[in-house]
Short mmCIF file of C-alpha atoms in Angstrom, two decimals:
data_model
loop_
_atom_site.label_atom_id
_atom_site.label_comp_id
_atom_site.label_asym_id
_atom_site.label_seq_id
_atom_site.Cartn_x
_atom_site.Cartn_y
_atom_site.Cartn_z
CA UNK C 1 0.00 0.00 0.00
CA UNK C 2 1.35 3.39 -1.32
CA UNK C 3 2.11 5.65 1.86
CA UNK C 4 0.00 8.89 2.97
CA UNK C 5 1.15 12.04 1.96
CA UNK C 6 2.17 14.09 4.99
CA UNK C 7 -0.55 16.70 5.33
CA UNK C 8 1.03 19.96 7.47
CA UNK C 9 -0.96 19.18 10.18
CA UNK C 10 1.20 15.88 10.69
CA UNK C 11 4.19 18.00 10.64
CA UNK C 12 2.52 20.03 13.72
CA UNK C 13 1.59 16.99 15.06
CA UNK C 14 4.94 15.66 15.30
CA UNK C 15 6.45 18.75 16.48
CA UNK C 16 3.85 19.05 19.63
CA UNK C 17 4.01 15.48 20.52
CA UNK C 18 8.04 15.87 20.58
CA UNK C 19 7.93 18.79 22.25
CA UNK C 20 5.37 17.64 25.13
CA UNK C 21 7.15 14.41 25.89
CA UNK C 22 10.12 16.64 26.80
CA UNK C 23 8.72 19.26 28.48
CA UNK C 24 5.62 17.18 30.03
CA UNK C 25 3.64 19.65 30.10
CA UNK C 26 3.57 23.49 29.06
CA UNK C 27 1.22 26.42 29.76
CA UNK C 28 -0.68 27.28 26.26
CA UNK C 29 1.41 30.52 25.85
CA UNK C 30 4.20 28.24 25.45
CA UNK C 31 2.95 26.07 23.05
CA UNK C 32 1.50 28.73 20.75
CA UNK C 33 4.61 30.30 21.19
CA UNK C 34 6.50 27.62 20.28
CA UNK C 35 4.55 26.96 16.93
CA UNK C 36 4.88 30.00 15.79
CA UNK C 37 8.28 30.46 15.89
CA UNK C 38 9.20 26.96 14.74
CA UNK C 39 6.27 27.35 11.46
CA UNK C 40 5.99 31.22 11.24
CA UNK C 41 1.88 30.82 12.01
CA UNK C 42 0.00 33.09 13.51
CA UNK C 43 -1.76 33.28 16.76
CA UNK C 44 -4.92 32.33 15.32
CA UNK C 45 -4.15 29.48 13.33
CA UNK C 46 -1.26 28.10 16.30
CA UNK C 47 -4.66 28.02 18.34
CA UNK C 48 -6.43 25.90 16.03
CA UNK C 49 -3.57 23.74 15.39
CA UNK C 50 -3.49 22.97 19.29
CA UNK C 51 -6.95 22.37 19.35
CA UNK C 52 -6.65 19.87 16.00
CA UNK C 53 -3.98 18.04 18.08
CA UNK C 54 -5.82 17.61 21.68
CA UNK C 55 -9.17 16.26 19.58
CA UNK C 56 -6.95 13.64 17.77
CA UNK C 57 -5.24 13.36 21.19
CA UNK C 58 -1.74 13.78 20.28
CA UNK C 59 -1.32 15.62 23.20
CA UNK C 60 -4.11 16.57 26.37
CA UNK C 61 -5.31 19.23 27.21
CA UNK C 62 -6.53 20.61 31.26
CA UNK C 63 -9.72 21.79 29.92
CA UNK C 64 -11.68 22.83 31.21
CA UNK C 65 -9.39 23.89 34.37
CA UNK C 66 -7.69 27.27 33.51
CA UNK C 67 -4.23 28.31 35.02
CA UNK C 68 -3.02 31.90 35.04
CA UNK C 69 -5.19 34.37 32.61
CA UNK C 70 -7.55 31.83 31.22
CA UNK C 71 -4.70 29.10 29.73
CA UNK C 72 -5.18 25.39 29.59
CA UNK C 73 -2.10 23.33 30.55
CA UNK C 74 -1.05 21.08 27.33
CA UNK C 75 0.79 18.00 28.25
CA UNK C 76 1.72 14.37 26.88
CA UNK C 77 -0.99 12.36 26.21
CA UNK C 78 1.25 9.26 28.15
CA UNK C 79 1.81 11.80 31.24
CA UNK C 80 -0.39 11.70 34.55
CA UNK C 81 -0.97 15.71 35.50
CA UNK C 82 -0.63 14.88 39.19
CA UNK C 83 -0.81 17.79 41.93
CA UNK C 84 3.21 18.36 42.10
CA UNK C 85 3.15 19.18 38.72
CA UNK C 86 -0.09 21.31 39.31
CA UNK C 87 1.62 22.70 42.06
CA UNK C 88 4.75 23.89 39.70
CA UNK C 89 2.35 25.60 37.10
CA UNK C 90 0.89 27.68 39.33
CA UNK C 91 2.84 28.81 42.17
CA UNK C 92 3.54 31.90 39.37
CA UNK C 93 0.35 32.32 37.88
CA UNK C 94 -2.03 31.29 40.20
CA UNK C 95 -0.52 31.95 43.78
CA UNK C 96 -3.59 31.00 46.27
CA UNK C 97 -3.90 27.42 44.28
CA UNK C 98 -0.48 27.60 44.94
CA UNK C 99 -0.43 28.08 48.93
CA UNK C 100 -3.63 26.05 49.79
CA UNK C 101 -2.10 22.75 47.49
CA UNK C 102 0.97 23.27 49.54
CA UNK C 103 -1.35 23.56 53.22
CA UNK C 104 -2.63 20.34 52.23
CA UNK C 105 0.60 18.96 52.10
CA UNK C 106 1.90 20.30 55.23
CA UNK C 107 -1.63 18.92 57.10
CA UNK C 108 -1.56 15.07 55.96
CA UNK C 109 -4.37 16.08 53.19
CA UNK C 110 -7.12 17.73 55.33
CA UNK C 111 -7.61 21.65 55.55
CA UNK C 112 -10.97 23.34 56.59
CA UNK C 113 -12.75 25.61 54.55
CA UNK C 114 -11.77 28.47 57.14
CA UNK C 115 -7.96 27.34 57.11
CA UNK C 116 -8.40 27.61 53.01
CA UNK C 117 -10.04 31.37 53.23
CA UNK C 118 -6.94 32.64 55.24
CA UNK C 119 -4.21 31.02 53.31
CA UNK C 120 -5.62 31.62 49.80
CA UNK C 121 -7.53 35.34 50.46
CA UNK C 122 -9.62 34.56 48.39
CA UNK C 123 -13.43 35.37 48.92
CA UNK C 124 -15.70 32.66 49.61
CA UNK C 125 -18.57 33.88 47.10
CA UNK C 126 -17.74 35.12 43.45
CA UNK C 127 -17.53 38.75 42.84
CA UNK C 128 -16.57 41.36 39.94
CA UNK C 129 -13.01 41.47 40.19
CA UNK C 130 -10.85 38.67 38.68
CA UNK C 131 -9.90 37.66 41.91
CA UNK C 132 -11.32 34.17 42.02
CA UNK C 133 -13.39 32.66 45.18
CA UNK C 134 -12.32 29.88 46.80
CA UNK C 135 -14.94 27.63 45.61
CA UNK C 136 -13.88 28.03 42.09
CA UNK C 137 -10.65 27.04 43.55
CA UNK C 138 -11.60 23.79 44.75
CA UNK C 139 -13.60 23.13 41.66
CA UNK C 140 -10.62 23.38 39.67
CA UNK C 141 -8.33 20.91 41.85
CA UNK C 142 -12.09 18.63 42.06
CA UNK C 143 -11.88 18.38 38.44
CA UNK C 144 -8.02 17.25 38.41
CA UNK C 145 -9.23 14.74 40.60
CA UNK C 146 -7.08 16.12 42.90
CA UNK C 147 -9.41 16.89 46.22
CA UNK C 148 -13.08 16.83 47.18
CA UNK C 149 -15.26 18.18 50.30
CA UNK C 150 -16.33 17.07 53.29
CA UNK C 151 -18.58 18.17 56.17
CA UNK C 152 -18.02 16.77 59.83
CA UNK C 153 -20.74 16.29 61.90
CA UNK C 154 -21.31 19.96 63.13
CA UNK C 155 -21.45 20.58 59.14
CA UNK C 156 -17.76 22.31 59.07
CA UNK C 157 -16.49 22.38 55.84
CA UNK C 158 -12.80 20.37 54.63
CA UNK C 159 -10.57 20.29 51.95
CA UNK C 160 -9.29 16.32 52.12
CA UNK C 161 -6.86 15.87 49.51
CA UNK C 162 -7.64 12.55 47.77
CA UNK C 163 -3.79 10.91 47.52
CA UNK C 164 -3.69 10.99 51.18
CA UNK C 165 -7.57 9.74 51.73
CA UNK C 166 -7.21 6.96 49.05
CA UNK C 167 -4.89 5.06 52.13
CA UNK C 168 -7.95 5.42 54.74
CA UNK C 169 -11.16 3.91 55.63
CA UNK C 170 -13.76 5.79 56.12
CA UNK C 171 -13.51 5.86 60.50
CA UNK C 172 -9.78 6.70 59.76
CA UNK C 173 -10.22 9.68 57.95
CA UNK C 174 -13.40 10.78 60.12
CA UNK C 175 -10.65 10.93 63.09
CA UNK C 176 -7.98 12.65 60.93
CA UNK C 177 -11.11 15.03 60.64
CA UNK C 178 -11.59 15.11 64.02
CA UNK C 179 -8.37 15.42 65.68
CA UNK C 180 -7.38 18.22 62.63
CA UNK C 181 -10.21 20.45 63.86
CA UNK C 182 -9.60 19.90 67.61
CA UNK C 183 -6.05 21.34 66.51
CA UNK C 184 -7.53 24.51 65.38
CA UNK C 185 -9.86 24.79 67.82
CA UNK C 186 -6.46 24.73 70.05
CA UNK C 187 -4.60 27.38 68.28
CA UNK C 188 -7.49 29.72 68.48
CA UNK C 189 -7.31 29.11 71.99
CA UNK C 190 -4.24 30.49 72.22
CA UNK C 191 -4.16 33.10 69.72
CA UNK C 192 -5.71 35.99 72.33
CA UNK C 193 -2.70 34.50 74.38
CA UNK C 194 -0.10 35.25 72.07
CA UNK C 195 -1.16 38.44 70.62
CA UNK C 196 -1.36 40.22 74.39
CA UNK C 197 2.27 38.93 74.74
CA UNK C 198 3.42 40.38 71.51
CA UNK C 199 1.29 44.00 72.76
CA UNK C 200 2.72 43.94 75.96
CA UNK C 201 6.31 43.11 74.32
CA UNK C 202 5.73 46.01 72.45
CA UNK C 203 5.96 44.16 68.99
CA UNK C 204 2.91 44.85 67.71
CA UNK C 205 -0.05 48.16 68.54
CA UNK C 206 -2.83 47.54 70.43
CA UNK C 207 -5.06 49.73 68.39
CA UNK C 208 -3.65 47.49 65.17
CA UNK C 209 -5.32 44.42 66.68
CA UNK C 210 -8.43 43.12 65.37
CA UNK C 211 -10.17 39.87 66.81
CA UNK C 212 -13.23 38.77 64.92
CA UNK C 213 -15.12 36.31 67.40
#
């Protein structure tokens, strides 16, 4: 059988596949940039060769999780986008995914929805400003299969990253729960505590303190 006559297409093809099995993976600036100065395309059409590629997956694509002014993540259709690499991507572009993937991993996989507020500042409802709430946060690592929600019994909220849960039963991780928010409850114990030591140290000014109860 005669062979097919490499369309350009192919050519792209070739050159994304190449170039995402040796970078792994690659923000979509990258890759457009990277087509366009290898083939001399335009912006336009380096877009649409991307998008020819992830539907004959030759490479894969995060959609539809976003990182960093609206861009998908492009990787290697034989890589598994886990959470370290996740973490990499967007400790630049998106800084609170950044911190609260990082929280996880410094609390064995559980954070509550409070703990996430704080570290992240992000607000907990969307608004107007590009500023993204935390829930759209979480529904972004949900969809990576990377975390999912929980509520205790008094209907707190948590962050359980699934790695870590995955190695529990269900009473295990209901006393990781447990013994995690008994641990906050402790710290905010002792936060009055530390905060009239620092005043009376003169560290800090009184009249900068505010304690929401």
């Amino acid at each position: 059988m005669e062979n097919r006559k490499l369309t350009a297409q192919d050519n792209y093809n070739t050159f994304l596949s190449v170039l995402l099995r040796e970078h792994l993976f690659l923000s979509a600036k990258d890759v457009h940039e990277k087509l366009i100065a290898k083939f001399s395309v335009t912006s336009d059409n380096a877009r649409k060769i991307v998008g020819r590629a992830v539907t004959k997956s030759i490479i894969t694509s995060s959609k539809p999780s976003t990182f960093g002014n609206g861009q998908f993540i492009y990787y290697c259709n034989t890589y598994l986008l886990d959470i370290e690499a996740v973490k990499k991507i967007v400790e630049k572009s998106r800084p609170p995914i950044y911190r609260l993937i990082v929280l996880l991993q410094l609390n064995d996989g559980i954070v509550s929805y409070y703990e996430a507020l704080k570290i992240t500042a992000a607000p907990n409802e969307d608004n107007s400003t590009k500023i993204s709430s935390l829930d759209d946060i979480i529904k972004v690592l949900s969809r990576l299969d990377f975390v999912y929600e929980k509520r205790d019994k008094n209907n707190n909220r948590f962050i359980i990253q699934k790695e870590f849960s995955q190695v529990l039963g269900k009473l295990e991780e209901n006393l990781k729960i447990s013994i995690h928010n008994q641990k906050m409850i402790t710290d905010c114990s002792l936060m009055p505590d530390i905060l009239n030591w620092l005043v009376n140290s003169n560290i800090i000014d009184s009249t900068s303190l505010y304690l929401s109860k």
